Coordinates of C-alpha atoms and ligand atoms in Angstrom, one line a residue:
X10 CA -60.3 -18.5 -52.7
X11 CA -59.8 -15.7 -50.4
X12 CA -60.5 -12.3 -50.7
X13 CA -57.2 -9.9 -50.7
X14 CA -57.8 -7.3 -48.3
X15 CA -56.5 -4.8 -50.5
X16 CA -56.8 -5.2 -54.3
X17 CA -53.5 -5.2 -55.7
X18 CA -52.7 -3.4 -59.3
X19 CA -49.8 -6.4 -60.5
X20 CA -50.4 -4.5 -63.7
X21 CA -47.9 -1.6 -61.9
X22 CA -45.7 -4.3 -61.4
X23 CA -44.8 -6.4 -64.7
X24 CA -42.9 -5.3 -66.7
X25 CA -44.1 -2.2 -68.9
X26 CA -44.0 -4.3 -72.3
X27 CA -46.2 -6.7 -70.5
X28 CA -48.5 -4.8 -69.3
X29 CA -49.4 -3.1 -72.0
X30 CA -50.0 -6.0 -74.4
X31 CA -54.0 -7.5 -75.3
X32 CA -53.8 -11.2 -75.1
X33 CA -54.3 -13.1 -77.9
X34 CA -57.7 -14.0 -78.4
X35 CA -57.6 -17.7 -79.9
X36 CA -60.7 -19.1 -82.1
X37 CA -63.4 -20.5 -79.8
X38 CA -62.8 -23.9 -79.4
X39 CA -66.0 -26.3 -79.8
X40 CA -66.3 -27.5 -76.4
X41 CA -66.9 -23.7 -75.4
X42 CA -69.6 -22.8 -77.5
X43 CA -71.2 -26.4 -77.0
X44 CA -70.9 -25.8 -73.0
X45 CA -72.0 -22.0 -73.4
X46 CA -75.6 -22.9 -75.6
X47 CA -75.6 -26.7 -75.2
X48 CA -75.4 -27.0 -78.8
X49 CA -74.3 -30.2 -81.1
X50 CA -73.4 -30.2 -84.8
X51 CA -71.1 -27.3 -83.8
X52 CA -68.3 -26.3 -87.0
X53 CA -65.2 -24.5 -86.4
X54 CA -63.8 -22.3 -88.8
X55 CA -61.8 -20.6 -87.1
X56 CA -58.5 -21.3 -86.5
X57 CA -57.1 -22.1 -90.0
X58 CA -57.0 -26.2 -89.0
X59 CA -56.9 -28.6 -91.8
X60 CA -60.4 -29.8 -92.2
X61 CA -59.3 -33.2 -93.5
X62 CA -56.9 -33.7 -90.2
X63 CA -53.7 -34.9 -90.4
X64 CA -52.1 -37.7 -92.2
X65 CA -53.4 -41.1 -90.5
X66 CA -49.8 -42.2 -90.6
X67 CA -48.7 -39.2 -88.3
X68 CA -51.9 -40.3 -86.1
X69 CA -50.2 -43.9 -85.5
X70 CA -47.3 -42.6 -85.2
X71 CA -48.2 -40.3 -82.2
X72 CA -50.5 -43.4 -80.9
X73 CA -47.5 -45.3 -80.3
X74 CA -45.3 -42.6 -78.6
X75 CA -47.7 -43.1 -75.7
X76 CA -45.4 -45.9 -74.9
X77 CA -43.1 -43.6 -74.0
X78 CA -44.4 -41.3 -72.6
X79 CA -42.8 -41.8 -69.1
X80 CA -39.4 -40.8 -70.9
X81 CA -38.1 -37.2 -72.1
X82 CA -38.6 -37.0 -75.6
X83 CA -35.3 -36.3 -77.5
X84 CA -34.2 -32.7 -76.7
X85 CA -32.4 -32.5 -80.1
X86 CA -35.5 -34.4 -81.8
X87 CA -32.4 -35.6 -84.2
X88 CA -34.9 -37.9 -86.6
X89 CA -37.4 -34.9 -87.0
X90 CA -34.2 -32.7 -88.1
X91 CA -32.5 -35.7 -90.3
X92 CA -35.5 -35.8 -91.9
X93 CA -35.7 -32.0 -92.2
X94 CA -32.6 -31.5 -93.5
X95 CA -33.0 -33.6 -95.8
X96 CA -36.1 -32.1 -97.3
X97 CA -34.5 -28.7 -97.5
X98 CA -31.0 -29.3 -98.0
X99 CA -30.0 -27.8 -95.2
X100 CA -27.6 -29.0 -92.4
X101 CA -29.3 -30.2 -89.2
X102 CA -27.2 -27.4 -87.7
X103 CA -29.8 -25.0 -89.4
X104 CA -32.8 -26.2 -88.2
X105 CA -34.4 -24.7 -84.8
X106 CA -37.5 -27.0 -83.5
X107 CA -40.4 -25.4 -81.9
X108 CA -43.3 -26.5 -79.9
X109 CA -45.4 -24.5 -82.6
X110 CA -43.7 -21.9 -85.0
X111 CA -45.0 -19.6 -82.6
X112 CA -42.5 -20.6 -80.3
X113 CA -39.6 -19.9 -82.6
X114 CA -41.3 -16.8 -82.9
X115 CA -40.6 -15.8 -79.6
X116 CA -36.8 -17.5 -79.7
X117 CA -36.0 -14.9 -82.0
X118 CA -37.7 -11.6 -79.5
X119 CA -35.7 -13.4 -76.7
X120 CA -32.9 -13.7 -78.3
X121 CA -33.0 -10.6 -80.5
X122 CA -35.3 -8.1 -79.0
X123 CA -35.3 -6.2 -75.8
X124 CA -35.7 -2.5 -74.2
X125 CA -34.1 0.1 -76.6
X126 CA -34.8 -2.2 -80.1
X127 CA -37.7 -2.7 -82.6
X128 CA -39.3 -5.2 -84.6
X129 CA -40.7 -4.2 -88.1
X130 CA -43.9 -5.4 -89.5
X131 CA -47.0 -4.6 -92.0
X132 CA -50.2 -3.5 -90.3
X133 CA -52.9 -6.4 -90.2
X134 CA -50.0 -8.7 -89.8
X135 CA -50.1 -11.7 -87.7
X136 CA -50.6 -11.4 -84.2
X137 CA -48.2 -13.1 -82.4
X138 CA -45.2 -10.6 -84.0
X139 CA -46.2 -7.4 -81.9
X140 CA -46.8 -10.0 -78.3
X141 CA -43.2 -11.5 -79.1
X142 CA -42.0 -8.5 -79.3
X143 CA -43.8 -6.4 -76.6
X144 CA -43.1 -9.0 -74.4
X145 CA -39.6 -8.5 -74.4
X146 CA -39.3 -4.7 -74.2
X147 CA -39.1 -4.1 -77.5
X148 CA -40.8 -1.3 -79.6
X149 CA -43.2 -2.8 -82.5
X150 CA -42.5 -0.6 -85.7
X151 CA -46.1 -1.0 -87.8
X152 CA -45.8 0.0 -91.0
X153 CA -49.3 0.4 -93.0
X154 CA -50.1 -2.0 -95.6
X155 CA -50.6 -1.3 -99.4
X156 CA -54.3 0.1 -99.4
X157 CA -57.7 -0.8 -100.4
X158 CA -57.1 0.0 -104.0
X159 CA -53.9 -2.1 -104.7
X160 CA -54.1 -4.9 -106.1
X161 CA -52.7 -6.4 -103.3
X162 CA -55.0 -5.0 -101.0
X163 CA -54.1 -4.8 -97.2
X164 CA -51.1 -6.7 -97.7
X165 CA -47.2 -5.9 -97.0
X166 CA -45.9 -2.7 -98.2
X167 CA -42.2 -3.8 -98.2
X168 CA -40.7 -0.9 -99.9
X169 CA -41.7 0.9 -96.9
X170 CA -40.9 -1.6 -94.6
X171 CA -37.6 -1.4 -95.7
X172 CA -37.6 2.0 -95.0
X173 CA -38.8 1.6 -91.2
X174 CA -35.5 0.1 -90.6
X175 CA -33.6 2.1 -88.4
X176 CA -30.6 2.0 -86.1
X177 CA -32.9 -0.2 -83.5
X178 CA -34.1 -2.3 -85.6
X179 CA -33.8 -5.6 -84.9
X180 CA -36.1 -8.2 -86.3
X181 CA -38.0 -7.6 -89.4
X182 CA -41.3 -9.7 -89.5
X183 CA -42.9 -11.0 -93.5
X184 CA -45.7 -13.0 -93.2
X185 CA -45.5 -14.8 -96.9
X186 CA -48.7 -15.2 -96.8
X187 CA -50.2 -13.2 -94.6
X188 CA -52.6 -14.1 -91.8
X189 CA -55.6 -12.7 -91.5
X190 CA -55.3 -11.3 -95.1
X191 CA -53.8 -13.9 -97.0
X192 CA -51.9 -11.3 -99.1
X193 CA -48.4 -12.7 -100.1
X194 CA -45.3 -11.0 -101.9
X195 CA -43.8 -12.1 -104.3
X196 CA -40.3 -13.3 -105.8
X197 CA -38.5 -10.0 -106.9
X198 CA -39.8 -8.2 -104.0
X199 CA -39.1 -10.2 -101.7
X200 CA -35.4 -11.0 -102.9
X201 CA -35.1 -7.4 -103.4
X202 CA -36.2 -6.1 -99.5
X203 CA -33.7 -9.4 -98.4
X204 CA -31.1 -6.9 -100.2
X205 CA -32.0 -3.9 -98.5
X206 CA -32.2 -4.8 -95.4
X207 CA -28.7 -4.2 -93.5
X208 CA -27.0 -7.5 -93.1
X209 CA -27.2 -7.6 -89.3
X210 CA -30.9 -7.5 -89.2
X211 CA -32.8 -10.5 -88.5
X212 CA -35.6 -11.0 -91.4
X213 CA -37.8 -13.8 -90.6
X214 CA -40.1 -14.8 -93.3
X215 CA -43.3 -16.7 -92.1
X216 CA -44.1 -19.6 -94.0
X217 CA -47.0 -21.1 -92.2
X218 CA -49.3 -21.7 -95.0
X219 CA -46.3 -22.5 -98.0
X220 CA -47.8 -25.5 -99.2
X221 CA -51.0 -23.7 -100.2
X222 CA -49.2 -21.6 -102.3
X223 CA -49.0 -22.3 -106.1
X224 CA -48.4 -19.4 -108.1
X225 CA -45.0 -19.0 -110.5
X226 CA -44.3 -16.2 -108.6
X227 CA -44.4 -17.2 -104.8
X228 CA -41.0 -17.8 -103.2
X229 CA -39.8 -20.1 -101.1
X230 CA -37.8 -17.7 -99.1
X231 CA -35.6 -21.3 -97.9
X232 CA -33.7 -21.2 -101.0
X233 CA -31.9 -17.7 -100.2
X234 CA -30.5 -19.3 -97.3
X235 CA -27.4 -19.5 -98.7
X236 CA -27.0 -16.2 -99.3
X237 CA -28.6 -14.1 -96.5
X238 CA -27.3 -15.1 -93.3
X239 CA -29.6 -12.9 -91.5
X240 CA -32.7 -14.9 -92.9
X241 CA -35.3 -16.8 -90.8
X242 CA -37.6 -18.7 -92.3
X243 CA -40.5 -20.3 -90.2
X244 CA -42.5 -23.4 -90.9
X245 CA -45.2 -24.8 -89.1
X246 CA -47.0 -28.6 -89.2
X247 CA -50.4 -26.9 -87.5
X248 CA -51.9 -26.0 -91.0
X249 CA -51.4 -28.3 -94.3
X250 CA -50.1 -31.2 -92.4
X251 CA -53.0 -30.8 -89.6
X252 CA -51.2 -31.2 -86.6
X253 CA -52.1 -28.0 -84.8
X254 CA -53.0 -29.8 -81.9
X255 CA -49.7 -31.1 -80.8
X256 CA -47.6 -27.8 -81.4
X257 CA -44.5 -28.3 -84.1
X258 CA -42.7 -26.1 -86.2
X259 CA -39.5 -25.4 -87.1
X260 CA -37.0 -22.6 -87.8
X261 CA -34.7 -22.7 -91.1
X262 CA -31.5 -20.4 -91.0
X263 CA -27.7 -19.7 -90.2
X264 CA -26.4 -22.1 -88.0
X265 CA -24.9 -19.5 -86.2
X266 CA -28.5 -17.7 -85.8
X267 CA -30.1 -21.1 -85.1
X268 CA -27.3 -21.4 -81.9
X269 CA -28.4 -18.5 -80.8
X270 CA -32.4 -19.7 -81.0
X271 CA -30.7 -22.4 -79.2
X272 CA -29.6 -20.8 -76.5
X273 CA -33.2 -19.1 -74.9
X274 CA -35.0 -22.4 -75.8
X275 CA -36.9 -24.8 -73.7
X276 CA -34.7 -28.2 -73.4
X277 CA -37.6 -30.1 -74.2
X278 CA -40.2 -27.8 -75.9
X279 CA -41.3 -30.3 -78.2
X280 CA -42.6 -33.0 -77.5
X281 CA -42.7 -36.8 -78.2
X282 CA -45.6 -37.2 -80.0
X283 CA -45.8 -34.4 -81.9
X284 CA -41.9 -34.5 -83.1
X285 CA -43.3 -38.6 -84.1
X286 CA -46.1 -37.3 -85.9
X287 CA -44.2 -34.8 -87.2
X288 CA -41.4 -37.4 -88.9
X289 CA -44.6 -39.6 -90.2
X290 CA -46.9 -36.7 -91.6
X291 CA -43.5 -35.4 -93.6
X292 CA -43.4 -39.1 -95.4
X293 CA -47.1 -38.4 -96.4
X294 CA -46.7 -36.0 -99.0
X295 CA -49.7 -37.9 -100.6
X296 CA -51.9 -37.3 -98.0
X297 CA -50.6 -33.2 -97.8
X298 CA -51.7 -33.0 -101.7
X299 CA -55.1 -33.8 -101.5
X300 CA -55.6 -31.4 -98.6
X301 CA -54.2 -28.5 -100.7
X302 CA -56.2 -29.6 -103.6
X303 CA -59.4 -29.6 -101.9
X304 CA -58.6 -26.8 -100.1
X305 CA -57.4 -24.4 -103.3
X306 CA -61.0 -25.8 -105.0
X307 CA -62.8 -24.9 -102.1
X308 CA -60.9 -21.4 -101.4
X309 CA -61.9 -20.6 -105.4
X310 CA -64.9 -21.7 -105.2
X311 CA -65.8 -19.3 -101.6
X312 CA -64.4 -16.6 -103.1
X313 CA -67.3 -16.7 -105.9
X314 CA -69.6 -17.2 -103.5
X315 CA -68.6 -13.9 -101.5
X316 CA -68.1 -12.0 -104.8
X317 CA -71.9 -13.1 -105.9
X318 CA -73.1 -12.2 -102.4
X319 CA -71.4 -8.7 -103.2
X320 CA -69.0 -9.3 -100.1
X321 CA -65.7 -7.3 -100.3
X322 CA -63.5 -9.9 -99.0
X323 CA -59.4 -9.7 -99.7
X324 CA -58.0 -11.9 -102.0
X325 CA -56.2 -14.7 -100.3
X326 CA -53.9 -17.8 -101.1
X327 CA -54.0 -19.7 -97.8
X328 CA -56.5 -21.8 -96.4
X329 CA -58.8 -18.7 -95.0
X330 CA -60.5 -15.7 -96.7
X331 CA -61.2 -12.2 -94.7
X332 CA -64.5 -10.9 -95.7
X333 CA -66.5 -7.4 -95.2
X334 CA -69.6 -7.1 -94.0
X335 CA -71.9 -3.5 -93.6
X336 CA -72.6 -4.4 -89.8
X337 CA -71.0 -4.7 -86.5
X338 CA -68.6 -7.5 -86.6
X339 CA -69.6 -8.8 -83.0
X340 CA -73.4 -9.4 -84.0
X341 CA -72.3 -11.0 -86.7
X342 CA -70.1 -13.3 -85.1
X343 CA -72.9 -14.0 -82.0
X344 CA -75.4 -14.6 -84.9
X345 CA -73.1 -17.2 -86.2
X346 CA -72.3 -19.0 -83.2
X347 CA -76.1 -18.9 -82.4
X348 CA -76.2 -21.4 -85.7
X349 CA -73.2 -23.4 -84.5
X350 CA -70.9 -22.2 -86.9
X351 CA -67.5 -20.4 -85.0
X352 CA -65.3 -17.9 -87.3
X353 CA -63.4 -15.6 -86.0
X354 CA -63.7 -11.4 -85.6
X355 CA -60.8 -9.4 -86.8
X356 CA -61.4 -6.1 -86.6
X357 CA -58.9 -6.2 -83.7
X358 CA -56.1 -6.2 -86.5
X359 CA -57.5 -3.2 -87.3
X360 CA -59.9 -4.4 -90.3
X361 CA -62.9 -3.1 -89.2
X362 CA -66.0 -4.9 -89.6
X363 CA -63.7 -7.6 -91.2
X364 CA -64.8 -11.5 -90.2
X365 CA -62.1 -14.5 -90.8
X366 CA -63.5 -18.1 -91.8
X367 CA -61.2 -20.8 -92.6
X368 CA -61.9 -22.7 -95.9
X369 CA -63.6 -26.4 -94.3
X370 CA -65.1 -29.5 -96.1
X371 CA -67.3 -28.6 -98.9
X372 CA -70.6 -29.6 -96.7
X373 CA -68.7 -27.0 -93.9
X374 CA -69.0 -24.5 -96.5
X375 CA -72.2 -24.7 -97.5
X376 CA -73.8 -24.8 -93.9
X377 CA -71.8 -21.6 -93.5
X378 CA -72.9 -19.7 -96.6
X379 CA -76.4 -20.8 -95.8
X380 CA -76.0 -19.2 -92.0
X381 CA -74.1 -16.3 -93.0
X382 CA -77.3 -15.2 -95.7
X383 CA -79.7 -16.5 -92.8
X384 CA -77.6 -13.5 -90.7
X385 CA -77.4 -10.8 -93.0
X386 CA -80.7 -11.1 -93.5
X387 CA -81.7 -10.3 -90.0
X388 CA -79.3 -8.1 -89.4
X389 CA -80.5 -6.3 -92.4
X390 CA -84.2 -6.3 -91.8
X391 CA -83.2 -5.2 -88.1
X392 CA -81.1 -1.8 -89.7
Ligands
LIG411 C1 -51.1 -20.2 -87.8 C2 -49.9 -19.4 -88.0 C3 -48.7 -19.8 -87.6 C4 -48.5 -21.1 -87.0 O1 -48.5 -21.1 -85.6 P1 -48.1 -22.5 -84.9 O2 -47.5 -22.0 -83.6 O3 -47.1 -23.2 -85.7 O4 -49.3 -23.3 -84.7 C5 -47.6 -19.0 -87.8 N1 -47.7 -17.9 -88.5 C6 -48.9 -17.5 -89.0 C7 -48.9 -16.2 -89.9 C8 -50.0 -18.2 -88.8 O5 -51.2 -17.8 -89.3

């Protein structure tokens, strides 16, 4: 390419939201780290992914899209939402598809958000919520999470989320649970910041990681539908069902709100294979409960091991755990991908020296708690 003869700042010229936002900084995928130290036997842990993969009905089914592949997929993916709106008892009407969950996250900023308005959200909460809204012009309002001591460390402080809400506010963000804490609220609260929220606020409860969830007390924000127009609830097929690759997820709410979603969205954002897989991995459910199973063993059973390692690490229900370590998170993370293993840093959501791995296959695991001592060790004997 060419040299500009002068080096233009475009930064001056987007639009001050844009500008001003960090780009999200994505897992390291394998081939990366494989091309960057020519390394084999490389394990992600990074992303949250389903270790076991997804359903190998859902992998047929995406096999024989290719067929047609020449065509548009359906722009309304109608059997994807009959099949939805049947599992929620919900009308089709409801249902907003998105090429990820992501993507109905920023459906709601476009259509919600703008110069002059605010989201609300928790500290350490995911970080697509403060790009969505950035993006669009809007102010991110981020309230700090329940502290160290609680004992629901780091996670949501709704009360005062609640109280955020002002006469800009917009959209309020819940991640239920919470990524990269895998904090979670419960029932009552929840139910009781839906209340307290003013009616023509937009609440939209993440539910990425729902089907990891099995305590009593977990809600499943879907069933308030009914009676809070203003709420959004967000599913996505990337984690349990293991189809982050093809980007699917899906927006419950309002008919009226999911018009609206309608409105700023992509005619064909999802596509043919993934809305197939989608339909197939849904008639799995088998296949959905052994991944949770072995994942909840596996989550237990890392905890201990970070507990006996003397590892603060924050309680978590999803299908990742966010530990502490006493040194820099960067060395740590280089020293890891030096032994093939990728986790992820995340003292970008403002968890200082605070590491992310996603729960794998029991072997994953072990080679990871193996490294991670191996790593400590030097890093110890180097302080
Ligand atoms: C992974 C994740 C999502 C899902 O993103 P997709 O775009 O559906 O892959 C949504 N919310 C949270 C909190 C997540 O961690």
């Amino acid at each position: 390419m060419n040299t500009p003869a002068c080096d233009p700042d475009f930064a001056q010229h987007a639009m001050p939201g844009v500008a001003g936002l960090t780009p999200y900084a994505p897992g390291k995928p394998i081939s990366e780290l494989k091309r960057e130290l020519g390394l084999d036997n490389i394990i992600k842990l990074a992303s949250n992914e389903n270790p076991m993969g997804p359903s190998p009905k859902a992998l047929l089914a995406a096999r024989a899209a290719m067929a047609d592949v020449h065509r548009y997929p359906d722009g309304n993916g109608y059997a994807l939402k009959e099949a939805l709106a049947k599992k929620h008892d919900v009308p089709t009407r409801a249902i907003t598809l998105g090429n990820g969950s992501n993507d109905v996250l920023d459906l709601v900023a476009r259509a919600f958000l703008g110069p002059g308005r605010n989201a609300v959200f928790s500290a350490h909460a995911f970080a697509v919520y403060p790009i969505a809204t950035r993006a669009v012009g809007a102010e991110a309002q981020v309230v700090p999470a329940l502290g160290r001591d609680h004992a629901m460390c780091y996670g949501h402080d709704l009360a005062a989320m609640v109280k955020a809400v002002d006469e800009q506010t917009a959209v309020v963000f819940i991640a239920n649970p919470n990524n990269p804490t895998g904090t979670w609220v419960n029932k009552d609260a929840l139910l009781q910041t839906l209340e307290n929220i003013p009616s023509h606020v937009i609440v939209v409860v993440d539910e990425a990681y729902i089907e990891y969830v099995q305590h009593p007390d977990y809600p499943d924000a879907s069933q308030w539908l009914d009676r809070f127009a203003n709420l959004v609830v967000t599913r996505t097929f990337s984690k349990a069902y293991g189809l982050a690759g093809l980007r699917i997820g899906y927006a419950l709410s309002h008919p009226q709100v999911a018009d609206l979603l309608n409105r700023v969205r992509q005619p064909f954002n999802v596509n043919l294979a993934a809305q197939e897989a989608a339909l197939s991995a849904l008639s799995d459910q088998q296949h959905l409960h052994d991944g949770v199973r072995l994942n909840n063993e596996q989550l237990a059973r890392m905890q201990v091991e970070l507990e006996q390692r003397r590892l603060f690490y924050i309680p978590s229900v999803g299908n990742f755990i966010s530990f502490q370590t006493a040194h820099d998170t960067a060395a740590v993370y280089r020293a890891l991908l030096q032994e093939g293993i990728i986790i992820r840093p995340v003292d970008n959501y403002a968890l200082p020296r605070f590491l992310r791995v996603t729960v794998g296959m029991a072997k994953d695991n072990d080679r990871f708690l193996k490294a991670l001592d191996d790593v400590l060790q030097r890093l110890e004997a180097q302080a």
